[in-house]
Coordinates of C-alpha atoms in Angstrom, one line a residue:
M836 CA 0.0 0.0 0.0
S837 CA 1.4 3.4 -1.0
R838 CA 2.1 6.0 1.7
L839 CA 0.8 8.9 -0.3
S840 CA -1.5 9.4 -3.3
I841 CA -2.4 12.4 -5.5
V842 CA -5.8 13.8 -4.5
T843 CA -8.1 14.5 -7.5
K844 CA -11.6 16.0 -7.5
D845 CA -14.4 13.6 -8.2
R846 CA -17.5 14.5 -10.1
A847 CA -19.4 15.5 -7.0
E848 CA -16.7 18.0 -5.9
E849 CA -16.5 19.5 -9.4
T850 CA -20.3 19.9 -9.4
V851 CA -20.2 21.6 -6.0
E852 CA -17.5 24.1 -7.3
E853 CA -19.8 24.9 -10.2
L854 CA -22.7 25.4 -7.8
Y855 CA -20.6 27.8 -5.8
K856 CA -20.1 29.9 -9.0
D857 CA -23.8 29.7 -9.8
L858 CA -24.6 30.9 -6.2
E859 CA -22.0 33.7 -6.6
R860 CA -23.8 34.9 -9.8
R861 CA -27.2 34.6 -8.1
I862 CA -26.2 36.7 -5.2
Q863 CA -24.7 39.3 -7.6
A864 CA -28.0 39.5 -9.4
S865 CA -30.1 39.9 -6.3
Q866 CA -32.7 42.6 -7.0
P867 CA -33.2 45.5 -4.7
G868 CA -36.2 45.4 -2.3
L869 CA -35.8 41.8 -1.0
C870 CA -36.7 41.2 2.6
P871 CA -33.3 41.6 4.5
V872 CA -34.5 39.4 7.4
D873 CA -35.3 36.6 5.0
L874 CA -32.0 37.0 3.2
A875 CA -30.2 36.9 6.6
A876 CA -31.9 33.6 7.4
S877 CA -30.8 32.2 4.0
F878 CA -27.2 33.3 4.4
L879 CA -27.1 31.9 7.9
N880 CA -28.4 28.5 6.7
M881 CA -25.6 28.4 4.0
C882 CA -23.0 29.3 6.6
H883 CA -24.2 26.6 9.0
A884 CA -23.9 24.1 6.1
Q885 CA -20.2 25.0 5.9
S886 CA -19.5 24.2 9.6
C887 CA -17.1 21.3 10.2
G888 CA -18.9 20.6 13.5
K889 CA -15.8 20.7 15.8
C890 CA -16.7 23.7 18.0
T891 CA -20.0 24.1 19.8
P892 CA -20.5 27.8 19.1
C893 CA -20.6 27.1 15.4
R894 CA -22.2 23.6 15.3
V895 CA -25.0 24.4 17.8
G896 CA -25.0 28.2 18.1
L897 CA -25.6 28.9 14.4
G898 CA -28.5 26.4 14.5
Q899 CA -30.0 28.3 17.4
L900 CA -29.6 31.6 15.6
E901 CA -31.4 30.1 12.6
S902 CA -34.3 29.0 14.8
L903 CA -34.6 32.5 16.4
I904 CA -34.6 34.3 13.1
H905 CA -37.3 32.0 11.8
Q906 CA -39.4 32.8 14.9
V907 CA -39.2 36.4 13.7
L908 CA -40.2 35.5 10.1
D909 CA -43.1 33.2 11.4
G910 CA -44.5 35.9 13.7
D911 CA -43.7 34.1 16.9
A912 CA -41.0 36.5 18.2
S913 CA -40.9 39.5 20.6
E914 CA -38.4 42.2 21.2
T915 CA -36.9 39.9 23.8
T916 CA -36.2 37.5 20.9
L917 CA -34.3 40.2 19.1
K918 CA -32.1 40.9 22.1
L919 CA -31.5 37.1 22.4
I920 CA -30.4 37.0 18.7
E921 CA -28.0 39.8 19.3
T922 CA -26.4 38.3 22.5
T923 CA -26.2 34.8 20.9
A924 CA -24.5 36.2 17.8
Q925 CA -22.1 38.2 19.9
S926 CA -21.2 35.1 21.9
I927 CA -20.6 33.0 18.8
Y928 CA -18.5 35.8 17.3
T929 CA -16.2 35.9 20.3
T930 CA -16.0 32.1 21.0
A931 CA -16.1 30.3 17.7
D932 CA -12.8 28.6 16.7
C933 CA -12.6 29.9 13.1
A934 CA -14.1 32.3 10.6
I935 CA -16.9 30.0 9.5
G936 CA -18.7 30.5 12.8
S937 CA -17.4 34.0 13.8
E938 CA -18.0 35.6 10.4
A939 CA -21.5 34.1 10.2
A940 CA -22.3 35.6 13.6
R941 CA -20.9 38.9 12.5
M942 CA -23.2 38.9 9.5
V943 CA -26.2 38.4 11.8
L944 CA -25.0 41.2 14.1
K945 CA -24.5 43.5 11.2
G946 CA -28.1 42.8 10.1
V947 CA -29.6 43.2 13.5
R948 CA -28.0 46.6 13.9
G949 CA -28.2 47.7 10.2
F950 CA -31.8 46.8 9.5
R951 CA -33.3 46.6 13.0
D952 CA -36.5 48.3 11.9
D953 CA -37.2 45.4 9.5
Y954 CA -36.8 42.9 12.3
L955 CA -39.2 45.1 14.4
E956 CA -41.7 45.3 11.6
H957 CA -41.8 41.5 11.4
I958 CA -42.2 41.2 15.2
H959 CA -45.0 43.8 15.6
H960 CA -46.8 43.6 12.2
G961 CA -45.7 40.3 10.6
R962 CA -44.6 41.9 7.4
C963 CA -41.6 43.3 5.5
L964 CA -40.8 46.9 5.8
N965 CA -39.2 47.2 2.4
V966 CA -41.5 48.0 -0.5
Q967 CA -40.1 47.7 -4.0
N968 CA -42.3 49.5 -6.5
Q969 CA -40.0 48.7 -9.5
P970 CA -39.4 45.0 -9.7
V971 CA -37.3 45.1 -12.9
P972 CA -33.7 45.1 -11.7
C973 CA -32.1 47.2 -14.4
V974 CA -34.9 49.8 -14.3
A975 CA -34.7 49.9 -10.5
Q976 CA -31.0 50.4 -10.6
C977 CA -31.0 53.2 -13.2
P978 CA -31.4 56.5 -11.3
A979 CA -33.6 57.9 -14.1
H980 CA -35.7 54.7 -14.4
V981 CA -35.2 54.3 -18.1
D982 CA -37.3 51.6 -19.7
I983 CA -34.3 49.4 -20.5
P984 CA -36.1 46.1 -21.5
G985 CA -38.3 48.2 -23.8
Y986 CA -35.6 49.8 -25.8
I987 CA -33.5 46.6 -25.9
S988 CA -36.5 44.8 -27.5
L989 CA -36.8 47.7 -30.0
V990 CA -33.0 47.4 -30.8
H991 CA -33.5 43.7 -31.4
D992 CA -36.4 44.5 -33.7
G993 CA -34.3 47.0 -35.7
R994 CA -36.5 50.0 -34.6
Y995 CA -33.6 52.3 -33.6
N996 CA -35.5 55.6 -33.8
D997 CA -38.2 54.2 -31.5
A998 CA -35.6 52.9 -29.1
V999 CA -34.0 56.4 -28.8
Q1000 CA -37.4 58.0 -28.4
L1001 CA -38.3 55.6 -25.6
I1002 CA -35.0 56.4 -23.8
R1003 CA -35.6 60.2 -24.1
K1004 CA -38.8 59.8 -22.1
D1005 CA -36.7 59.4 -19.0
N1006 CA -33.2 60.4 -20.1
P1007 CA -32.7 63.3 -22.6
F1008 CA -29.0 62.4 -23.1
P1009 CA -29.2 58.9 -24.7
S1010 CA -26.1 59.4 -26.9
V1011 CA -24.0 60.8 -24.1
C1012 CA -25.0 58.0 -21.7
G1013 CA -24.4 55.5 -24.5
L1014 CA -20.8 56.6 -24.5
I1015 CA -19.9 57.4 -20.9
C1016 CA -22.5 56.2 -18.5
E1017 CA -21.2 54.0 -15.6
H1018 CA -24.1 51.7 -16.2
P1019 CA -25.4 50.9 -12.7
C1020 CA -28.3 49.2 -14.5
E1021 CA -26.0 46.2 -15.2
V1022 CA -25.1 45.6 -11.6
R1023 CA -28.2 43.5 -10.8
C1024 CA -29.0 42.3 -14.3
R1025 CA -30.8 39.0 -13.9
R1026 CA -29.0 37.6 -17.0
T1027 CA -26.0 37.3 -14.6
M1028 CA -27.7 34.2 -13.2
V1029 CA -27.3 32.6 -16.6
D1030 CA -23.9 33.9 -17.8
D1031 CA -23.1 37.6 -17.7
P1032 CA -25.0 40.9 -17.5
I1033 CA -26.2 42.4 -20.7
N1034 CA -24.1 45.2 -22.3
I1035 CA -26.9 47.7 -21.8
R1036 CA -24.7 50.8 -22.4
G1037 CA -23.4 49.3 -25.6
L1038 CA -26.9 48.7 -26.9
K1039 CA -27.9 52.2 -26.0
R1040 CA -25.0 53.6 -28.0
F1041 CA -25.8 51.3 -31.0
A1042 CA -29.4 52.6 -31.1
C1043 CA -28.1 56.2 -31.0
D1044 CA -25.5 55.6 -33.7
H1045 CA -28.3 54.3 -35.9
E1046 CA -30.9 57.0 -35.3
D1047 CA -31.5 58.3 -38.8
H1048 CA -33.7 61.4 -38.2
L1049 CA -33.9 64.4 -35.9
P1050 CA -36.7 63.9 -33.3
T1051 CA -39.6 66.3 -32.8
F1052 CA -41.2 66.8 -29.5
K1053 CA -44.9 67.5 -28.9
K1054 CA -45.3 70.3 -26.4
Y1055 CA -48.1 71.3 -24.1
D1056 CA -49.7 74.7 -24.5
A1057 CA -47.8 77.6 -23.0
T1058 CA -48.4 78.2 -19.3
N1059 CA -46.7 81.6 -19.2
K1060 CA -44.8 80.5 -16.1
K1061 CA -41.2 81.4 -16.0
V1062 CA -38.5 79.1 -14.7
A1063 CA -34.8 79.9 -14.2
I1064 CA -32.3 77.2 -14.3
I1065 CA -28.8 78.0 -12.8
G1066 CA -26.3 75.7 -14.5
G1067 CA -26.2 74.3 -18.0
G1068 CA -24.9 70.9 -17.2
P1069 CA -26.7 67.5 -17.5
S1070 CA -29.0 68.1 -14.6
G1071 CA -30.0 71.7 -15.6
L1072 CA -30.4 70.9 -19.3
S1073 CA -32.5 67.8 -18.4
A1074 CA -34.8 69.9 -16.3
A1075 CA -35.0 72.6 -19.0
F1076 CA -35.9 70.0 -21.6
Y1077 CA -38.8 68.5 -19.7
L1078 CA -40.1 71.8 -18.4
S1079 CA -40.1 73.2 -21.9
I1080 CA -42.1 70.3 -23.1
M1081 CA -44.6 71.0 -20.3
G1082 CA -45.1 74.5 -21.7
H1083 CA -43.1 76.6 -19.3
D1084 CA -40.9 79.5 -20.3
V1085 CA -37.4 78.3 -19.3
T1086 CA -34.1 80.2 -19.2
V1087 CA -30.8 78.5 -18.5
F1088 CA -28.0 80.6 -17.0
E1089 CA -24.5 79.1 -17.5
Q1090 CA -21.3 80.5 -16.1
R1091 CA -19.0 79.1 -18.8
H1092 CA -18.9 80.1 -22.5
R1093 CA -20.6 76.9 -23.7
L1094 CA -23.3 74.5 -22.3
G1095 CA -22.6 71.0 -21.1
G1096 CA -21.1 71.5 -17.6
M1097 CA -18.9 68.6 -16.6
L1098 CA -19.8 66.8 -19.8
R1099 CA -17.8 69.4 -21.7
Y1100 CA -15.4 70.6 -19.0
G1101 CA -14.8 67.3 -17.2
I1102 CA -14.8 64.5 -19.7
P1103 CA -12.2 64.3 -22.5
A1104 CA -13.2 64.2 -26.1
Y1105 CA -11.7 60.7 -26.6
R1106 CA -14.5 59.4 -24.4
L1107 CA -17.2 61.9 -25.3
P1108 CA -16.7 63.6 -28.7
R1109 CA -17.7 67.3 -28.7
E1110 CA -19.7 66.8 -31.9
A1111 CA -21.9 64.1 -30.1
L1112 CA -22.4 66.4 -27.1
D1113 CA -23.2 69.5 -29.3
H1114 CA -25.7 67.5 -31.3
E1115 CA -27.4 66.2 -28.2
I1116 CA -27.7 69.8 -26.7
D1117 CA -29.0 71.1 -30.0
V1118 CA -31.7 68.5 -30.0
L1119 CA -32.7 69.5 -26.5
K1120 CA -32.8 73.2 -27.5
T1121 CA -35.4 72.5 -30.1
T1122 CA -38.0 72.4 -27.3
G1123 CA -37.6 76.1 -27.1
F1124 CA -35.8 77.0 -23.8
K1125 CA -33.5 80.0 -23.8
T1126 CA -29.8 80.0 -22.8
K1127 CA -27.6 82.7 -21.4
T1128 CA -23.9 81.9 -21.2
D1129 CA -21.0 83.7 -19.5
I1130 CA -23.3 84.6 -16.6
S1131 CA -22.0 84.3 -13.1
I1132 CA -24.6 84.3 -10.3
G1133 CA -23.8 86.8 -7.6
K1134 CA -21.7 88.8 -10.0
D1135 CA -23.6 89.4 -13.3
I1136 CA -27.0 88.8 -11.7
S1137 CA -28.1 88.0 -8.1
L1138 CA -30.3 85.2 -6.8
A1139 CA -32.6 87.8 -5.4
E1140 CA -33.2 89.2 -8.9
L1141 CA -33.9 85.7 -10.3
D1142 CA -36.2 84.9 -7.4
Q1143 CA -38.1 88.1 -8.1
N1144 CA -38.4 87.7 -11.9
F1145 CA -39.1 84.0 -12.2
D1146 CA -41.9 81.8 -10.8
A1147 CA -39.4 79.0 -9.8
L1148 CA -35.7 78.4 -9.7
Y1149 CA -33.7 75.2 -10.1
V1150 CA -30.0 75.3 -8.9
S1151 CA -27.8 72.7 -10.6
I1152 CA -24.4 74.3 -10.6
G1153 CA -22.3 71.1 -10.5
A1154 CA -18.9 70.7 -8.8
H1155 CA -16.4 72.7 -10.6
N1156 CA -14.0 73.9 -7.9
D1157 CA -10.7 72.1 -7.4
R1158 CA -9.4 70.7 -4.1
K1159 CA -5.9 71.2 -2.7
I1160 CA -3.7 68.5 -1.2
G1161 CA -2.4 70.8 1.5
I1162 CA 1.3 69.9 1.2
E1163 CA 4.5 71.9 1.0
G1164 CA 5.4 73.2 -2.5
E1165 CA 1.8 73.1 -3.8
D1166 CA 2.2 76.8 -4.9
A1167 CA 5.0 75.9 -7.3
N1168 CA 4.8 76.7 -11.0
G1169 CA 3.7 73.5 -12.8
V1170 CA 1.2 72.4 -10.1
M1171 CA -2.3 72.3 -11.6
S1172 CA -5.7 70.8 -10.7
A1173 CA -7.4 68.2 -12.9
V1174 CA -10.4 70.6 -13.0
E1175 CA -8.3 73.4 -14.4
M1176 CA -6.7 71.1 -17.0
L1177 CA -9.9 69.6 -18.2
R1178 CA -11.6 73.0 -18.3
E1179 CA -8.8 74.2 -20.7
I1180 CA -9.2 71.1 -22.8
G1181 CA -13.0 71.7 -22.8
D1182 CA -12.5 75.2 -24.1
E1183 CA -10.2 73.6 -26.8
H1184 CA -7.1 75.3 -25.3
M1185 CA -4.8 72.3 -25.4
P1186 CA -1.9 72.4 -22.9
D1187 CA 1.5 71.4 -24.4
F1188 CA 3.1 68.6 -22.4
T1189 CA 5.6 67.6 -25.1
N1190 CA 8.5 65.6 -23.5
Q1191 CA 7.4 66.5 -20.0
R1192 CA 7.3 64.2 -17.0
I1193 CA 3.8 64.2 -15.4
C1194 CA 2.7 63.1 -11.9
V1195 CA -1.0 62.7 -11.4
I1196 CA -2.3 62.5 -7.8
G1197 CA -5.5 60.5 -7.3
G1198 CA -7.2 57.2 -8.1
G1199 CA -10.6 58.1 -9.5
N1200 CA -12.0 58.4 -13.0
V1201 CA -10.9 62.1 -13.2
A1202 CA -7.3 61.0 -12.4
M1203 CA -7.5 58.5 -15.2
D1204 CA -8.9 61.1 -17.6
V1205 CA -6.1 63.6 -16.9
A1206 CA -3.4 60.9 -17.0
R1207 CA -4.6 59.6 -20.4
S1208 CA -5.1 63.1 -21.7
S1209 CA -1.5 63.9 -20.7
I1210 CA -0.2 61.1 -22.8
R1211 CA -2.2 62.5 -25.8
L1212 CA -0.7 65.9 -25.1
G1213 CA 2.8 64.6 -25.7
A1214 CA 4.0 63.8 -22.2
K1215 CA 7.2 61.8 -22.0
S1216 CA 6.0 59.8 -19.0
V1217 CA 2.9 59.8 -16.8
Q1218 CA 2.9 58.4 -13.3
I1219 CA -0.3 58.0 -11.3
I1220 CA 0.4 58.3 -7.5
Y1221 CA -2.2 56.7 -5.3
R1222 CA -2.1 56.2 -1.6
R1223 CA -4.1 52.9 -1.6
R1224 CA -3.8 49.8 -3.7
Q1225 CA -4.7 49.7 -7.4
I1226 CA -7.6 47.4 -6.6
D1227 CA -9.0 50.0 -4.2
M1228 CA -9.1 52.8 -6.8
T1229 CA -12.6 54.3 -7.3
A1230 CA -12.0 54.6 -11.0
L1231 CA -13.8 52.0 -13.2
P1232 CA -11.6 49.0 -13.7
E1233 CA -11.7 49.5 -17.5
E1234 CA -10.5 53.0 -17.1
V1235 CA -7.5 51.9 -15.0
E1236 CA -6.7 49.1 -17.5
G1237 CA -7.0 51.7 -20.3
A1238 CA -4.6 54.1 -18.6
I1239 CA -2.0 51.4 -18.2
A1240 CA -2.5 50.3 -21.9
D1241 CA -2.0 54.0 -22.9
G1242 CA 1.4 54.0 -21.2
C1243 CA 0.7 55.4 -17.7
E1244 CA 2.5 53.9 -14.7
I1245 CA 0.5 53.4 -11.5
M1246 CA 2.5 53.8 -8.3
E1247 CA 0.2 52.3 -5.6
L1248 CA 0.6 52.8 -1.9
Y1249 CA 2.3 56.1 -2.1
A1250 CA 0.9 59.2 -0.3
P1251 CA 1.7 62.8 -1.1
G1252 CA 4.6 64.1 0.9
R1253 CA 5.8 67.4 -0.6
I1254 CA 6.6 69.1 -3.9
E1255 CA 10.2 70.1 -4.6
K1256 CA 10.8 73.3 -6.6
D1257 CA 13.9 75.2 -7.9
A1258 CA 15.0 78.7 -7.3
D1259 CA 12.5 80.0 -9.9
N1260 CA 9.6 78.2 -8.1
N1261 CA 9.3 75.6 -10.8
V1262 CA 8.4 71.9 -10.0
T1263 CA 11.4 69.6 -10.0
A1264 CA 10.1 66.5 -8.2
F1265 CA 7.3 64.9 -6.2
I1266 CA 8.2 63.4 -2.9
A1267 CA 6.0 60.3 -2.2
V1268 CA 5.6 58.7 1.2
P1269 CA 5.4 54.8 1.1
Q1270 CA 2.3 53.3 2.7
I1271 CA 1.2 49.8 3.8
V1272 CA -2.4 48.5 3.9
G1273 CA -4.0 48.8 7.4
A1274 CA -7.3 48.1 9.0
I1275 CA -10.4 48.0 6.7
K1276 CA -12.7 50.9 7.2
W1277 CA -15.8 51.7 5.0
G1278 CA -15.0 48.7 2.8
R1279 CA -11.4 49.6 1.9
P1280 CA -8.1 49.1 3.8
T1281 CA -6.8 52.3 5.3
P1282 CA -3.3 53.2 4.2
V1283 CA -0.7 53.5 7.0
K1284 CA 2.7 55.2 6.8
A1285 CA 5.4 52.5 6.2
H1286 CA 8.8 52.4 7.9
Q1287 CA 10.5 53.2 4.6
E1288 CA 12.4 56.1 3.1
E1289 CA 10.5 58.7 1.0
V1290 CA 10.7 58.3 -2.7
R1291 CA 11.7 61.2 -5.0
I1292 CA 10.0 61.2 -8.4
P1293 CA 11.5 63.7 -10.8
C1294 CA 8.8 65.5 -12.7
D1295 CA 7.9 68.7 -14.6
K1296 CA 4.2 69.0 -13.7
V1297 CA 2.0 67.7 -10.9
I1298 CA -1.7 67.4 -11.6
V1299 CA -4.0 67.1 -8.5
A1300 CA -7.1 65.0 -9.0
I1301 CA -8.4 64.3 -5.5
G1302 CA -12.0 65.5 -5.9
Q1303 CA -14.0 68.6 -6.7
G1304 CA -15.8 71.1 -4.6
I1305 CA -18.9 73.3 -5.0
D1306 CA -19.0 77.1 -5.2
S1307 CA -21.9 77.5 -2.8
Q1308 CA -21.2 80.7 -1.0
S1309 CA -23.5 83.0 -2.9
F1310 CA -26.3 80.5 -2.5
G1311 CA -25.7 80.3 1.3
D1312 CA -25.7 84.1 1.5
F1313 CA -29.2 84.0 -0.1
G1314 CA -30.4 81.7 2.7
I1315 CA -30.2 78.3 1.0
P1316 CA -29.0 75.8 3.6
I1317 CA -25.4 74.6 3.1
E1318 CA -23.7 71.7 4.8
R1319 CA -20.1 70.7 4.2
G1320 CA -20.1 72.9 1.1
R1321 CA -23.2 71.3 -0.5
L1322 CA -26.6 72.7 -0.9
Q1323 CA -29.3 71.0 1.2
A1324 CA -32.4 69.8 -0.6
F1325 CA -35.1 67.1 -0.1
D1326 CA -35.4 64.1 -2.3
T1327 CA -38.0 66.0 -4.2
S1328 CA -35.3 68.7 -5.0
E1329 CA -37.2 71.3 -2.9
V1330 CA -35.2 73.5 -0.7
K1331 CA -36.4 73.8 2.9
N1332 CA -38.2 77.1 3.8
K1333 CA -37.5 78.4 0.3
A1334 CA -40.8 78.1 -1.7
G1335 CA -40.2 77.9 -5.4
I1336 CA -36.5 77.1 -5.1
F1337 CA -35.2 73.7 -6.0
A1338 CA -31.7 72.2 -6.2
G1339 CA -30.2 69.0 -7.5
G1340 CA -27.3 67.3 -9.1
D1341 CA -23.7 67.5 -8.0
C1342 CA -24.3 70.7 -5.9
V1343 CA -26.5 68.6 -3.6
T1344 CA -25.0 65.1 -3.8
G1345 CA -21.4 66.1 -4.3
P1346 CA -19.5 64.9 -7.4
A1347 CA -21.5 61.9 -8.8
T1348 CA -22.4 60.2 -12.1
V1349 CA -24.0 61.8 -15.2
I1350 CA -27.1 59.6 -14.9
R1351 CA -27.7 60.7 -11.3
A1352 CA -27.5 64.3 -12.4
I1353 CA -29.9 63.6 -15.2
A1354 CA -32.3 61.9 -12.8
A1355 CA -32.1 64.9 -10.5
G1356 CA -33.1 67.1 -13.4
K1357 CA -36.1 64.8 -14.2
V1358 CA -37.3 64.8 -10.5
A1359 CA -36.9 68.6 -10.3
A1360 CA -38.9 69.1 -13.6
A1361 CA -41.8 67.0 -12.3
N1362 CA -41.9 68.8 -8.9
I1363 CA -41.5 72.3 -10.3
D1364 CA -44.4 71.6 -12.7
E1365 CA -46.5 70.5 -9.7
Y1366 CA -45.4 73.6 -7.7
L1367 CA -46.5 75.8 -10.5
G1368 CA -50.0 74.2 -10.3
Y1369 CA -49.8 71.7 -13.2
E1370 CA -49.7 67.9 -13.6
H1371 CA -48.3 67.6 -17.1
E1372 CA -47.3 64.1 -18.1
I1373 CA -44.3 63.0 -20.0
N1374 CA -45.0 59.9 -22.1
S1375 CA -43.9 57.9 -25.1
S1376 CA -46.2 56.5 -27.8
V1377 CA -43.8 53.8 -28.8
D1378 CA -45.3 50.3 -29.0
I1379 CA -43.0 47.5 -27.6
P1380 CA -42.5 44.4 -29.7
R1381 CA -43.9 41.0 -28.6
I1382 CA -42.0 39.0 -26.1
R1383 CA -39.6 36.3 -27.4
F1384 CA -39.1 32.9 -25.9
D1385 CA -35.6 32.1 -27.2
D1386 CA -33.5 34.0 -24.7
H1387 CA -32.4 31.3 -22.1
Q1388 CA -29.5 29.6 -23.9
P1389 CA -26.2 30.6 -22.3
C1390 CA -24.3 33.0 -24.6
G1391 CA -21.2 35.1 -24.2
R1392 CA -21.5 38.9 -23.6
V1393 CA -20.5 41.2 -26.4
N1394 CA -17.9 43.6 -24.9
M1395 CA -17.0 46.9 -26.5
K1396 CA -13.7 47.1 -28.3
E1397 CA -11.3 50.0 -28.4
R1398 CA -8.9 51.4 -31.0
P1399 CA -5.3 50.1 -30.5
A1400 CA -3.4 52.0 -27.8
S1401 CA -0.6 52.7 -30.3
E1402 CA -3.0 54.6 -32.4
R1403 CA -5.4 56.3 -30.0
I1404 CA -2.7 57.9 -27.8
H1405 CA -1.9 60.3 -30.6
D1406 CA -5.3 62.1 -30.8
F1407 CA -8.5 62.9 -28.9
K1408 CA -10.7 61.0 -31.3
L1409 CA -13.3 58.6 -29.9
M1410 CA -11.4 55.5 -28.6
E1411 CA -14.3 53.1 -28.2
C1412 CA -15.7 51.2 -31.2
G1413 CA -19.4 50.6 -31.4
M1414 CA -21.1 47.2 -31.9
S1415 CA -21.8 45.8 -35.3
E1416 CA -25.4 45.1 -36.3
E1417 CA -24.6 41.3 -35.8
E1418 CA -23.3 41.9 -32.3
A1419 CA -26.2 44.2 -31.3
L1420 CA -28.7 41.6 -32.5
Q1421 CA -27.0 38.8 -30.5
E1422 CA -26.6 41.0 -27.4
S1423 CA -30.2 42.2 -27.4
S1424 CA -31.4 38.6 -27.8
R1425 CA -29.9 37.8 -24.4
C1426 CA -32.5 40.0 -22.5
L1427 CA -34.7 37.9 -20.2
H1428 CA -37.6 40.4 -20.3
C1429 CA -38.0 40.8 -16.6
D1430 CA -40.6 43.5 -17.4
H1431 CA -42.9 40.7 -18.6
F1432 CA -41.9 37.5 -16.9
G1433 CA -42.0 37.0 -13.1
Y1434 CA -44.0 39.3 -10.8
G1435 CA -42.9 42.4 -12.8
I1436 CA -46.0 42.1 -14.9
F1437 CA -48.3 42.3 -11.9
K1438 CA -46.8 45.6 -10.5
G1439 CA -48.5 47.8 -13.1
G1440 CA -46.1 46.7 -15.8
R1441 CA -44.3 49.2 -17.9
E1442 CA -44.1 52.8 -16.6
A1443 CA -45.5 54.5 -19.8
K1444 CA -45.6 58.0 -18.3
W1445 CA -44.5 60.1 -15.4

């Protein structure tokens, strides 16, 4: 008999591994609005199944926790039961031998403390507290609640004009979002349970690329109500578009020379071509709203004047101020902010970085934008300095990968130290302080200073991309509540104690995504219309194709391709390639039609109007 043998997986073990992957995809595709107490019981049951049975806290204790949570779900519990769940979980957490028991107990503790009201609702009323009014995962995850299954079916049917028309019902920037949206709609796509989420953004772009006529918009009769919109970015222009369709007299006041806000002054043309942006804005302007550019609120015109001359105001100024690092040497020549650089590029004043060494500080999408732009502006080298790990960057993974492909170097776990300068106050080097990963806080490891020597990085320019701020002072002086530099407004966009004044977008949330800004503009338009005494409805007359039944076969996701890095780094032309007709047909065929199958059809079905 041999002393040792090679261990190989049998068919049962291989199947279990596959089931783990299936479960992983199922959890990833969990739709919003599920009962958290029910989910906690299910997770706990799975954790208990993983127990080896050696230690009593795990073997017996997790079973007791399961029993107690099921008492809550069955309506047989009291608040004493809830206290017992908490003390039992705490005991298991501190006494279990390994992570199987302790982490299972920690999950229960997190739930009891994080959604305690849901436990209490079950105990006192025998029902779930969470109410999900939109059961279609992609629509629920889209801040603007675009009818995604609807326009995907239209793309599959070859009705591209109708697809774009349906998108505009909820999102007046379909072409822009088809190019640069961060696609939160894909996060919970139920197709993930089969293989991979649908490339929703790619299909949106395909529809816009194949729209072959300018749309016309049916407007309501004039109301003679005047609305001022402060800020010509995605949120302000979205509100102007819908309010104009509703028949109101809308004027947009924009500080910069051209409309677009951060779409123009924050996103490089290789991601969002200016022709596409200008075309989108021109389409919106056909609804009749007026625009006044180069107008600074508080300087060229006061808020008091606007408040007096208009029936309602919507403030959507965006986040256009830069933030300082606060280190020695930041006043040197050659130190610039990402906001400043992208603003220059937006005005088509291209900086000359020929043969210069560039250091970019930051790890978000803006940092990637300025780093990749620097390459296109002729930089000799670009180094992205980030105080955390590359995996912890807030930039989209594809943006980080793209920056590396373009020739940028990422120096992870280096914090800003100081900036060296010469006798003429010019930047000569960036001093970086090595870090190590520390305790996890808010989902990411906190960097801690390492016991290593500082690193000197010779450079000619330092670009700071650590976030943007909001120029809120003049609005605070007018009495609009400000907290931590941001305007305070309700979820309805109304400003407290300021009748007729609404606010939304980045100036309320802080720097966020384009689709969130668009959604804020949509919400503001609906509630301004109601404030003015009307209930105009925005709808679409597009008929949706019949449901198909050939969508369940596993099929690979069509991903977007890009121009080769060796080609794209020499210009600011669009780097992403659109889908072919064949790819769009295949990708749109993968939609599972959650708007029709499942309980989605029983919740009022499609939102045809708002």
